[in-house]
mmCIF file of C-alpha atoms and ligand atoms in Angstrom:
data_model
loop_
_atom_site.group_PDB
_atom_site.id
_atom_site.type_symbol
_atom_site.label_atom_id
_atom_site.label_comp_id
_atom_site.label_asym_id
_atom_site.label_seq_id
_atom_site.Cartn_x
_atom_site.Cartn_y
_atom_site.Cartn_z
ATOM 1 C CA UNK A 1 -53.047 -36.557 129.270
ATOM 2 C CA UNK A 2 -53.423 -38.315 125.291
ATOM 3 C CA UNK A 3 -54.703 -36.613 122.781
ATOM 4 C CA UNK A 4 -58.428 -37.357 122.234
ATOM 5 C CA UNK A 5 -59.135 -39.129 118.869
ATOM 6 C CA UNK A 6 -62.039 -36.801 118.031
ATOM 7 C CA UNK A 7 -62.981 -33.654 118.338
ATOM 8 C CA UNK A 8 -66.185 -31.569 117.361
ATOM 9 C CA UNK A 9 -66.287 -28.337 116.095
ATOM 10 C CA UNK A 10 -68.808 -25.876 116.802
ATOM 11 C CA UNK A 11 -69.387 -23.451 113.704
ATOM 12 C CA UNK A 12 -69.437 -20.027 115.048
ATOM 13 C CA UNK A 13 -69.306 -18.144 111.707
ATOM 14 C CA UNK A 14 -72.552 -16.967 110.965
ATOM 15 C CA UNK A 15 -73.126 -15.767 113.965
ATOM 16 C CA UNK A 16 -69.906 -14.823 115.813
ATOM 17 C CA UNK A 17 -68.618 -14.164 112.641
ATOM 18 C CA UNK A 18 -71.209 -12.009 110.416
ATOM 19 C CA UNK A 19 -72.779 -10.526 113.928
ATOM 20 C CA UNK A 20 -69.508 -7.968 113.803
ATOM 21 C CA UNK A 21 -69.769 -6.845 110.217
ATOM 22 C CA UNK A 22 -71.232 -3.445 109.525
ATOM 23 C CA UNK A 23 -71.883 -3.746 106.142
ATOM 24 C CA UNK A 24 -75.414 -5.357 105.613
ATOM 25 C CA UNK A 25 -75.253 -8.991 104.522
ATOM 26 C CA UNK A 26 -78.036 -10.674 102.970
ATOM 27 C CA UNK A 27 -80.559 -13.425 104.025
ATOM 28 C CA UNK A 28 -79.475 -14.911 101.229
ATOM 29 C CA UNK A 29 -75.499 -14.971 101.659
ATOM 30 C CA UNK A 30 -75.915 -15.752 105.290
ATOM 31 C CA UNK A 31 -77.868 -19.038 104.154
ATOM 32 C CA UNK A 32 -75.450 -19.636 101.409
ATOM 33 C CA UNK A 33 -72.755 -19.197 103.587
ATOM 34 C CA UNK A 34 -75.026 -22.128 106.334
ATOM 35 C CA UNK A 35 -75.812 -24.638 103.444
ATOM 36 C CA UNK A 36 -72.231 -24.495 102.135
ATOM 37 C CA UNK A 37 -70.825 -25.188 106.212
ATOM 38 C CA UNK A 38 -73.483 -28.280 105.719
ATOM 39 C CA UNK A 39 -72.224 -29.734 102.814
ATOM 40 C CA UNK A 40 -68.496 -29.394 104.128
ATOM 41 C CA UNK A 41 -69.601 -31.988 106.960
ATOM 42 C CA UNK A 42 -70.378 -29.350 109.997
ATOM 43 C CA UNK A 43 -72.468 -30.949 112.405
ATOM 44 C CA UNK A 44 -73.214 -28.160 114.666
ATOM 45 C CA UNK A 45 -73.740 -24.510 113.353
ATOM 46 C CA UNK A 46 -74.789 -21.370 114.968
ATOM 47 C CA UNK A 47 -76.403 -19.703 112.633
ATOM 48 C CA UNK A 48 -77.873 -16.545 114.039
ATOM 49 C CA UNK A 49 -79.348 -14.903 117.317
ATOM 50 C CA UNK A 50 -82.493 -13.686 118.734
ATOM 51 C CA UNK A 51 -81.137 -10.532 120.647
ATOM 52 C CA UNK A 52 -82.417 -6.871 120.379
ATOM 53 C CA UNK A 53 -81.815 -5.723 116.485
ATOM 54 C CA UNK A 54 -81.083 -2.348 117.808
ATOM 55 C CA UNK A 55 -78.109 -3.844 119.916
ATOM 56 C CA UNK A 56 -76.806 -5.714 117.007
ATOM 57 C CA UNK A 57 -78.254 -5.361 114.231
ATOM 58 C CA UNK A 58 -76.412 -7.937 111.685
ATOM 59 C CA UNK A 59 -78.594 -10.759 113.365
ATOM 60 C CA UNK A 60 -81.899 -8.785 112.682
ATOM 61 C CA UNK A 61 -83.038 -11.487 110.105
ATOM 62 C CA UNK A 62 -82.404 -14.581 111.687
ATOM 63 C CA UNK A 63 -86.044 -15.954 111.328
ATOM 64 C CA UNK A 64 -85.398 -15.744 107.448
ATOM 65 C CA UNK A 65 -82.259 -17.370 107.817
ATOM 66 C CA UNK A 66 -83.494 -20.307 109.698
ATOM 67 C CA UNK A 67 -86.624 -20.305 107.821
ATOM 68 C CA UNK A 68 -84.606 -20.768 104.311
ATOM 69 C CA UNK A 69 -81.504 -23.237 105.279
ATOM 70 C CA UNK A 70 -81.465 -26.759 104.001
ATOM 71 C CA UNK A 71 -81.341 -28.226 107.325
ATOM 72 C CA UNK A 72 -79.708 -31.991 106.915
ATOM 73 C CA UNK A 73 -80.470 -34.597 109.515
ATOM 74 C CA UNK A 74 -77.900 -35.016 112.083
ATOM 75 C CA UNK A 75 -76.702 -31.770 112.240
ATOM 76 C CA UNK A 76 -77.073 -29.051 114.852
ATOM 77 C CA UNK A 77 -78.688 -25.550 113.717
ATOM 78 C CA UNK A 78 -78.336 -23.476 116.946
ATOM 79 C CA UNK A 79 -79.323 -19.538 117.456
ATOM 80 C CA UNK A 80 -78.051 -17.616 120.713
ATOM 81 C CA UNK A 81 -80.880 -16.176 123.052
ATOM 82 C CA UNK A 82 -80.371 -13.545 125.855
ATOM 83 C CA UNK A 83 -83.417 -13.448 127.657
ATOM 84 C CA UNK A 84 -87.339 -15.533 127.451
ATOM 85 C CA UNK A 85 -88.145 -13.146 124.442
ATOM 86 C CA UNK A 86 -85.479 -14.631 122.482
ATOM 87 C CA UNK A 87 -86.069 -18.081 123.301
ATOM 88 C CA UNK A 88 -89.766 -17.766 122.147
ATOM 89 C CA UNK A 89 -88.325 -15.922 119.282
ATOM 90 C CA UNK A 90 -86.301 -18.467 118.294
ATOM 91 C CA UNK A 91 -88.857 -21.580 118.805
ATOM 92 C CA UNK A 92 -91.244 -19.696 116.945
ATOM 93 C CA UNK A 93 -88.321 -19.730 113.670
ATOM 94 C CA UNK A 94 -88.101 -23.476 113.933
ATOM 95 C CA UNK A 95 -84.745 -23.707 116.052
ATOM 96 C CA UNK A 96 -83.924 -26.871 118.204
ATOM 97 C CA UNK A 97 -80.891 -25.639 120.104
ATOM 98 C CA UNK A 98 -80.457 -21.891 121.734
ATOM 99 C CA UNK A 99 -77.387 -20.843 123.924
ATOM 100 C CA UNK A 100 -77.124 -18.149 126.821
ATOM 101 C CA UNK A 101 -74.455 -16.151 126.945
ATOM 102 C CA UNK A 102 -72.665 -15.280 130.495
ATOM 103 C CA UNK A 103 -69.651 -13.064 131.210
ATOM 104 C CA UNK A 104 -66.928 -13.438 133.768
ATOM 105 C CA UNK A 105 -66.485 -10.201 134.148
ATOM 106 C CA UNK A 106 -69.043 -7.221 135.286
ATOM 107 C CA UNK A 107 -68.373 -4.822 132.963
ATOM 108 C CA UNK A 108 -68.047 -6.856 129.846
ATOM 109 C CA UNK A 109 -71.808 -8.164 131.005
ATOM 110 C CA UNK A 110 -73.084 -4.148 131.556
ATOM 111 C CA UNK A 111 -71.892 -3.759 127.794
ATOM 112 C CA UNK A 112 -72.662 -6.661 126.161
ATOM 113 C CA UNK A 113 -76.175 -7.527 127.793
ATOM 114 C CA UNK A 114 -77.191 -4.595 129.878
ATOM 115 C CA UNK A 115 -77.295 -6.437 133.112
ATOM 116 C CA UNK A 116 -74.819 -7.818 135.819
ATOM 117 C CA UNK A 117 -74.146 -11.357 136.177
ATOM 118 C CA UNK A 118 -75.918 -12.317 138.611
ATOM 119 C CA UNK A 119 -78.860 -10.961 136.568
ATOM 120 C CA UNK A 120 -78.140 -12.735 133.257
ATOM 121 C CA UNK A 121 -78.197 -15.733 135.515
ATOM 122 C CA UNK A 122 -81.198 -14.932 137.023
ATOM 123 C CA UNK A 123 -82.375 -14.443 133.816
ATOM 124 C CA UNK A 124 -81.575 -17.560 131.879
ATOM 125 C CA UNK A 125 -83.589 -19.592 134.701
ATOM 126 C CA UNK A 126 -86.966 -19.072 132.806
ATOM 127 C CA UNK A 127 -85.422 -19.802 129.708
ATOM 128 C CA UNK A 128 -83.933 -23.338 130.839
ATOM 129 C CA UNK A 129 -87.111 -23.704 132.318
ATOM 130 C CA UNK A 130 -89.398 -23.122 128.757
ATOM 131 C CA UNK A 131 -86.779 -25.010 127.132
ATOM 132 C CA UNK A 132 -86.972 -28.144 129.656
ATOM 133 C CA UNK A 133 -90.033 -27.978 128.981
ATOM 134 C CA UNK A 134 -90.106 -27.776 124.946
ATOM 135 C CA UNK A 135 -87.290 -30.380 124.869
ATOM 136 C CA UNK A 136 -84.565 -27.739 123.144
ATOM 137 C CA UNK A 137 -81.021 -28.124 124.412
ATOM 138 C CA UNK A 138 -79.266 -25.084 125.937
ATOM 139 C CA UNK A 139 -75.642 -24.542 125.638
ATOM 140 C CA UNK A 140 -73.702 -22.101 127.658
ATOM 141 C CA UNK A 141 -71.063 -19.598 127.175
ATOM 142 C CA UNK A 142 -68.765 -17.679 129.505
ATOM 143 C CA UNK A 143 -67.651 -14.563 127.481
ATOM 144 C CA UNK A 144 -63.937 -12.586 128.751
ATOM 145 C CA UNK A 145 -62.338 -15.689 130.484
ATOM 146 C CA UNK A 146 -59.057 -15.017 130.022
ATOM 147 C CA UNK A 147 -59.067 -11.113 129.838
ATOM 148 C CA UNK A 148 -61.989 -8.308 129.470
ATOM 149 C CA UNK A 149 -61.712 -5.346 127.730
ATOM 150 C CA UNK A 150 -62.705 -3.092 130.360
ATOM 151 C CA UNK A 151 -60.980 -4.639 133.624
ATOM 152 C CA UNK A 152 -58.258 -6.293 131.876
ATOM 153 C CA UNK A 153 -56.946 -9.478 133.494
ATOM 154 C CA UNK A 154 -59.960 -12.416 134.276
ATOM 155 C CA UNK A 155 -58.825 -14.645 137.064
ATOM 156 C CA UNK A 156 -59.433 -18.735 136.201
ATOM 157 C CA UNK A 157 -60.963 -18.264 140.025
ATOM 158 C CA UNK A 158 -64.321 -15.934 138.454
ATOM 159 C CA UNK A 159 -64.493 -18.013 135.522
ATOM 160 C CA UNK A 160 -65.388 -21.231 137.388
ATOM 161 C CA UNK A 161 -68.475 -20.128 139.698
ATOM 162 C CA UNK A 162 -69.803 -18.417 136.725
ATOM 163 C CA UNK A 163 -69.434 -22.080 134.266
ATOM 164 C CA UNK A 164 -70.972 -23.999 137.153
ATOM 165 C CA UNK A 165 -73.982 -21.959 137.359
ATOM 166 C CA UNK A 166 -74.446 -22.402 133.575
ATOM 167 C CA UNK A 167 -73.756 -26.106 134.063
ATOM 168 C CA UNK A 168 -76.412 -26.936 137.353
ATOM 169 C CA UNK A 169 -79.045 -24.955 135.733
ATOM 170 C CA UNK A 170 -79.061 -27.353 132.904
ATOM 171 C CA UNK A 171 -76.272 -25.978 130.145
ATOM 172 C CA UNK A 172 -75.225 -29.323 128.787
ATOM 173 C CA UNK A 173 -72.254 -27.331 127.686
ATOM 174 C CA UNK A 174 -70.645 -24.342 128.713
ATOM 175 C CA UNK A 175 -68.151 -22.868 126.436
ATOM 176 C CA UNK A 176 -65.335 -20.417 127.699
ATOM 177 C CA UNK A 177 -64.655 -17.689 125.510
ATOM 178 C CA UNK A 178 -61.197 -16.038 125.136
ATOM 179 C CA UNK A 179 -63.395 -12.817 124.246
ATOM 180 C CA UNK A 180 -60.322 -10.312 123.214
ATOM 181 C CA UNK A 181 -57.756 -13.129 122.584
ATOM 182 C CA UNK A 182 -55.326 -12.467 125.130
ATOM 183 C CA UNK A 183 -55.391 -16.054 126.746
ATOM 184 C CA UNK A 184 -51.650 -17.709 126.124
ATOM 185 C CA UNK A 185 -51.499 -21.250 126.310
ATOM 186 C CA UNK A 186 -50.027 -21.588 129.661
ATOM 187 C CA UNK A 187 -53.212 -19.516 131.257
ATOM 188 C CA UNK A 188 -55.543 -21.666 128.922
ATOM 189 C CA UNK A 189 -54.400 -24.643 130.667
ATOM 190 C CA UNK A 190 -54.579 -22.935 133.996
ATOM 191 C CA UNK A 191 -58.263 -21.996 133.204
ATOM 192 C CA UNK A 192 -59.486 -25.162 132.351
ATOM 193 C CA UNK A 193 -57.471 -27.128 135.253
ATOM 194 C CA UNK A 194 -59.197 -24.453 137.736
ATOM 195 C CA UNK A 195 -62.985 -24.957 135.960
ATOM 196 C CA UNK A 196 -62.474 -28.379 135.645
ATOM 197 C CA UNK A 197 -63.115 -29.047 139.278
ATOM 198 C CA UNK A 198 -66.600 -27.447 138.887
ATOM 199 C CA UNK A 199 -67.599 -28.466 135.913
ATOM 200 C CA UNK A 200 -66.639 -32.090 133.854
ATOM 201 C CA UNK A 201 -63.976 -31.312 131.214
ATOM 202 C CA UNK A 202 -65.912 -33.237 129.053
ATOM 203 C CA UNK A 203 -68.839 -30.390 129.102
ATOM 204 C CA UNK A 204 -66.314 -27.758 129.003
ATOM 205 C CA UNK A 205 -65.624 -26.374 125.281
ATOM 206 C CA UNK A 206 -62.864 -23.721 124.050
ATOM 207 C CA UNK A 207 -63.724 -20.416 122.146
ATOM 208 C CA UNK A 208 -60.963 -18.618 121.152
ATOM 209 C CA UNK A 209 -60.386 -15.140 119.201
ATOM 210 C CA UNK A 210 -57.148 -14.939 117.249
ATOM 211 C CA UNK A 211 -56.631 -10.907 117.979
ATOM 212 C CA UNK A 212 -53.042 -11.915 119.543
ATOM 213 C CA UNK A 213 -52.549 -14.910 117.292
ATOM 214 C CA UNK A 214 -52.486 -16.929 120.117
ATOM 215 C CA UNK A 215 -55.582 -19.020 119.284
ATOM 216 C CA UNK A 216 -54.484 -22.328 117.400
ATOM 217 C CA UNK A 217 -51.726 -22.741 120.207
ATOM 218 C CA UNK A 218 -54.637 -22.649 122.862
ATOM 219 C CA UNK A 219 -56.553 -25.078 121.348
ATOM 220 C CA UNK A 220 -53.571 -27.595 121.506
ATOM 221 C CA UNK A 221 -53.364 -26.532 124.938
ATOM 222 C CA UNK A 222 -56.816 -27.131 125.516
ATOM 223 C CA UNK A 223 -56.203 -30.530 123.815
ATOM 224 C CA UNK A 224 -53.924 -31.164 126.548
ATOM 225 C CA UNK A 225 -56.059 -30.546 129.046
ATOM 226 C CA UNK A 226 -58.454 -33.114 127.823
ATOM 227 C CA UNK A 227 -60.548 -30.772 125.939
ATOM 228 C CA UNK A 228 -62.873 -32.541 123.056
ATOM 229 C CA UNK A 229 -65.205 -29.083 121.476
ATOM 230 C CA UNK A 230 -63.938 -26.360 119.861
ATOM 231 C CA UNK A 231 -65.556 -23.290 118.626
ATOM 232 C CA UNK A 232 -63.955 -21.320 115.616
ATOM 233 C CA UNK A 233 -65.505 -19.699 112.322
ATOM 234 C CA UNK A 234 -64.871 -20.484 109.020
ATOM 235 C CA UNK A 235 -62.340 -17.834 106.666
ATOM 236 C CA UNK A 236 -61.751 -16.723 110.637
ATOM 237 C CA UNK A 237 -64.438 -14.369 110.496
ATOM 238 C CA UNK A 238 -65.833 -12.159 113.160
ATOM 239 C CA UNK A 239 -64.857 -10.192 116.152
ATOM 240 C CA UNK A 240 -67.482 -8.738 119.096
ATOM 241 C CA UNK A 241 -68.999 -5.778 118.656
ATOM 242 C CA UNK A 242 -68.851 -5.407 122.217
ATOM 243 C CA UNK A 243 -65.034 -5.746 122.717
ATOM 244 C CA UNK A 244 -63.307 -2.865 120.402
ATOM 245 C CA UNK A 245 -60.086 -4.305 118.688
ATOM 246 C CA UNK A 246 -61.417 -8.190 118.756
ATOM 247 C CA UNK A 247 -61.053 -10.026 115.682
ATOM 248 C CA UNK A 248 -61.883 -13.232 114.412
ATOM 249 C CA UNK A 249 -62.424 -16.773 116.057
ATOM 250 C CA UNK A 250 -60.109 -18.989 115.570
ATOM 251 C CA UNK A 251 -60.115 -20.122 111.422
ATOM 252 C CA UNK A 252 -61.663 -23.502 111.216
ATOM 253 C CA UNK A 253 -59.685 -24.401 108.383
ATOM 254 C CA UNK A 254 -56.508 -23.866 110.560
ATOM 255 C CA UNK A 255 -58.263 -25.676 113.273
ATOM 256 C CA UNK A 256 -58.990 -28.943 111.240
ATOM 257 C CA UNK A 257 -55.630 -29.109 109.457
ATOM 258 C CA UNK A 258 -54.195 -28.966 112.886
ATOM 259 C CA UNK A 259 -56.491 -31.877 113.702
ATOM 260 C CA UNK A 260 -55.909 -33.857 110.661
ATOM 261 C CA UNK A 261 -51.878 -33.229 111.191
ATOM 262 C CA UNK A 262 -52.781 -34.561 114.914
ATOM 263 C CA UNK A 263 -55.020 -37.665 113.178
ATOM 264 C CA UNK A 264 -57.918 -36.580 115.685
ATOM 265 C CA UNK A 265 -61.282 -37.289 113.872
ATOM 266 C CA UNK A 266 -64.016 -34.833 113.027
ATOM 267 C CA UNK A 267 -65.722 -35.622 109.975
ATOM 268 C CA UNK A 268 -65.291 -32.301 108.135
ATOM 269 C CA UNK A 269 -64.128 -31.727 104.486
ATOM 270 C CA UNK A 270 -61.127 -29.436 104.370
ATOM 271 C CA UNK A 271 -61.679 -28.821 100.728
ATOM 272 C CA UNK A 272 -65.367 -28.155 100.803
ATOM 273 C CA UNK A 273 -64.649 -25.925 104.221
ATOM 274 C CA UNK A 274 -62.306 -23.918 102.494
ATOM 275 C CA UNK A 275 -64.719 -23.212 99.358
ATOM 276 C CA UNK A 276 -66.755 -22.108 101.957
ATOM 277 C CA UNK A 277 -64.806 -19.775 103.885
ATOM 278 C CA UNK A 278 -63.587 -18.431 100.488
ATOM 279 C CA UNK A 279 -67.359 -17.741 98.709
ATOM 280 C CA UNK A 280 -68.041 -15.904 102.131
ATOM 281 C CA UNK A 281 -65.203 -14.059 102.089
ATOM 282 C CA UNK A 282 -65.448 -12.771 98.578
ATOM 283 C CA UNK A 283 -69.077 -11.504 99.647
ATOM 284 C CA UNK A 284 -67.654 -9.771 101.940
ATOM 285 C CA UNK A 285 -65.164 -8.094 99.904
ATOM 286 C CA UNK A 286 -62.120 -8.966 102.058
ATOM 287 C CA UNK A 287 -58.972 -10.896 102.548
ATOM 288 C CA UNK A 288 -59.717 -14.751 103.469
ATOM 289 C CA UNK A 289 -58.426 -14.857 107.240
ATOM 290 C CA UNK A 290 -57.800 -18.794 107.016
ATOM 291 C CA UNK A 291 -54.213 -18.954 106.553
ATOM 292 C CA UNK A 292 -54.875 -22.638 105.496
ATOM 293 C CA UNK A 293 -57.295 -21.468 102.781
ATOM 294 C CA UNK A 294 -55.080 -18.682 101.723
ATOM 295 C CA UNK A 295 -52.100 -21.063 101.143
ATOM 296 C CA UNK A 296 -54.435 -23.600 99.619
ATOM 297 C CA UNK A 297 -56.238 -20.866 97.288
ATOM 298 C CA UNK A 298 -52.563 -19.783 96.249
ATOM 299 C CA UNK A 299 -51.355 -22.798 94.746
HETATM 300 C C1 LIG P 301 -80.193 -8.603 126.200
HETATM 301 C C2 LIG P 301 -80.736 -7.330 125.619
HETATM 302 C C3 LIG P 301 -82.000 -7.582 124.812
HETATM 303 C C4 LIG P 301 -81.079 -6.407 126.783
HETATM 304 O O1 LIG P 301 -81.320 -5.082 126.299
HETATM 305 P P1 LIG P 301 -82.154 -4.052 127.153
HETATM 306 O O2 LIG P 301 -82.197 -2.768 126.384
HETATM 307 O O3 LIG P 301 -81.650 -4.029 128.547
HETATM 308 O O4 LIG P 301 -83.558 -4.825 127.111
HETATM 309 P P2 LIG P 301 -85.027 -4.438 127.408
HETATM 310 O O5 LIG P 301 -85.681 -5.658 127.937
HETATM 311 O O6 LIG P 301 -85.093 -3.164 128.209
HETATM 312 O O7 LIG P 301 -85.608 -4.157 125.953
HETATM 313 C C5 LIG P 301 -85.176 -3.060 125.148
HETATM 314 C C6 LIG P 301 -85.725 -3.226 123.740
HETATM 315 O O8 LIG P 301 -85.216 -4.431 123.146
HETATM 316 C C7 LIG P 301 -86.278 -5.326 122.804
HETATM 317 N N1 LIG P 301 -85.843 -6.689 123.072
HETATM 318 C C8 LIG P 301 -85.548 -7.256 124.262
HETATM 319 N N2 LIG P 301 -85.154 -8.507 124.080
HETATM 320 C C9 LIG P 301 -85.190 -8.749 122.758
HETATM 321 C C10 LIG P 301 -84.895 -9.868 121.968
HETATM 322 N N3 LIG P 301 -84.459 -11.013 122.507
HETATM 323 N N4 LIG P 301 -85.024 -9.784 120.645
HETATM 324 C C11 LIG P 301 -85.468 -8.636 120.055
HETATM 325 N N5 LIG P 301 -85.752 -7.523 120.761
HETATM 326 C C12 LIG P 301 -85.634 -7.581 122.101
HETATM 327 C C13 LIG P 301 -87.430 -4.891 123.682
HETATM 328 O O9 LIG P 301 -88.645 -5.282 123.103
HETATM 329 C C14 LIG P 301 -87.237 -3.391 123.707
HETATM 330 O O10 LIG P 301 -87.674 -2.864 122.476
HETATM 331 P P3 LIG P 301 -88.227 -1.353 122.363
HETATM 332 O O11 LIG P 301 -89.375 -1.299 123.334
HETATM 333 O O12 LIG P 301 -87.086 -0.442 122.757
HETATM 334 O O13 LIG P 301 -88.605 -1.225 120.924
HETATM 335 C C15 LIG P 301 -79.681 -6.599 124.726
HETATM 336 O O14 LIG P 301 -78.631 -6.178 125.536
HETATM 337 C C16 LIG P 301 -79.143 -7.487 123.647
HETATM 338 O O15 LIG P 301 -79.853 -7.887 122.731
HETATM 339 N N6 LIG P 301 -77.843 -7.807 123.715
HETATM 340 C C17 LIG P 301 -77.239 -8.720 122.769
HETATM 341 C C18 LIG P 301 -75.764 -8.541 122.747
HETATM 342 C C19 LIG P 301 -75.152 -9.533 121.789
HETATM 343 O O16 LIG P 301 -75.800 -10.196 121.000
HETATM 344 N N7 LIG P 301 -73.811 -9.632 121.871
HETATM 345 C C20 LIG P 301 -73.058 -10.522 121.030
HETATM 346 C C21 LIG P 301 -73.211 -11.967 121.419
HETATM 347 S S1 LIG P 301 -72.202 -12.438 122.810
HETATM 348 C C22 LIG P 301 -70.692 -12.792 122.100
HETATM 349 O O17 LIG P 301 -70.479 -12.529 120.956
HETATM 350 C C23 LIG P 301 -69.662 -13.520 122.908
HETATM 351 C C24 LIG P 301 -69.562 -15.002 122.554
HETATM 352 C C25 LIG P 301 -70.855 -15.746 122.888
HETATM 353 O O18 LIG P 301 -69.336 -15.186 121.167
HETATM 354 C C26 LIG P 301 -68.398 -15.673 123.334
HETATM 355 C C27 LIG P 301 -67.140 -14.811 123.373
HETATM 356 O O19 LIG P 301 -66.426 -14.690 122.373
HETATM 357 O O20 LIG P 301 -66.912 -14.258 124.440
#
């Protein structure tokens, strides 16, 4: 299979990213950090969620943030929503797009959402429902498809019943999340061969944490498999705080040099992304985990 000629990145940061950190992060940094992505040419950011503040409590202020963004036309300002409350939550703060959030594995669902899977499922139907309804898209994730940190290896075979549900309930996307970051290439290509029979490739997105440095390579071997959406996080922040030991998604930066050394299309600044990554990062108080923007910021 060619290479596509463009690609779209989903901007995880600011929620994947700054949903891990335990230090508390302003309204305002989180909405510098959105309003800097939007200048560097994003046109799809996740910018918070509407889940229980007591289970995570970095995305408590998510109202404020959307409330305060400069949203620009064209671009995509989504917030993640487990069950009905946080859909109404979330079209109550202005937001257009929510996603749901799936596991393929049982335990990582007990521990991340307090329910099994078939219960999450269950549970989304309202939501697709309201949002149907309201006219709000609803994007899908699969979390642990290539490993769980609880059962260890994911079979590609659980992954696809779980992305099909996602995808006939109305999910216009369903993104498959290397949770822990154990996926390898060869596996990545395996997963989205197997899902691919259940669910378009061109619906399917990859999500990948870098925690075995394994995540650039599997989104060239997504690539390969015909894969067109990527999720990653600018200065590669983040991590779940419901796997232990997971760090960040894949850097964007790293993600769109690839793509510019590959002359796939995306319409992202490199420069302005990496002032970006870098102003959040020094907020943070921490080492830049772009390896892009740390070779760019030393010359
Ligand atoms: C799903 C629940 C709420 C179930 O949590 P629960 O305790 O089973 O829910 P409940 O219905 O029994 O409610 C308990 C309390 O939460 C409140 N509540 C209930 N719903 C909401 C809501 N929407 N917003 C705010 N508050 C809410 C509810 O009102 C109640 O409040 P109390 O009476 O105790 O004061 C909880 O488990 C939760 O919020 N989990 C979120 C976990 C999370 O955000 N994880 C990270 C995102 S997933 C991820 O990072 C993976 C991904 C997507 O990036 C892909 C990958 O890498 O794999």
């Amino acid at each position: 299979m060619s290479l596509p000629s463009n690609v779209r990145l989903v901007e995880v940061g600011p929620r994947d990213g700054l949903q891990n950190e335990a230090q508390p992060i302003s309204v305002a940094d989180k909405v510098r950090l959105v309003d800097d992505l939007t200048a560097a040419g994003l046109s799809y950011i996740e910018v918070g969620s509407f889940v229980s503040p007591k289970w995570v409590p970095q995305m408590g202020g998510s109202a404020e943030v959307f409330a305060q963004i400069q949203q620009k036309p064209g671009v995509t300002y989504a917030a993640l929503a487990p069950n009905l409350r946080g859909f109404e939550d979330a079209l109550a703060a202005g937001v257009k797009e929510v996603a749901v959030f799936a596991a393929a594995s049982e335990a990582f669902s007990q521990r991340n959402i307090n329910c099994s899977i078939d219960e999450s499922l269950q549970r989304f139907v309202p939501i697709m429902d309201a949002a149907r309804e309201q006219g709000v898209r609803v994007r899908g994730y699969v979390s642990c498809v290539l490993g769980c940190p609880y059962e260890g290896a994911v079979k590609a075979e659980q992954v696809a019943p779980v992305a099909r549900e996602l995808f006939e309930m109305g999910c216009y996307e369903v993104s498959l999340g290397d949770t822990i970051g154990t996926g390898t290439p060869g596996a990545t290509r395996r997963l989205f061969e197997v899902v691919a029979a259940h669910v378009p490739r061109a619906q399917l997105a990859g999500h990948f944490h870098d925690t075995y440095g394994q995540a650039l390579a599997n989104v060239y071997a997504s690539l390969l498999e015909g894969i067109q959406v990527f999720d990653s996080s600018v200065a590669g922040l983040g991590g779940c705080p419901y796997a232990k030991g997971a760090s960040g998604n894949v850097a964007s930066e790293d993600v769109l040099y690839m793509l510019q050394g590959l002359g796939i299309e995306t319409g992202i600044d490199l420069e302005q992304l990496i002032l970006a990554g870098q102003r959040i990062s020094n907020v943070l108080g921490r080492a830049n985990g772009s390896r892009v923007a740390r070779a760019r910021n030393a010359v």
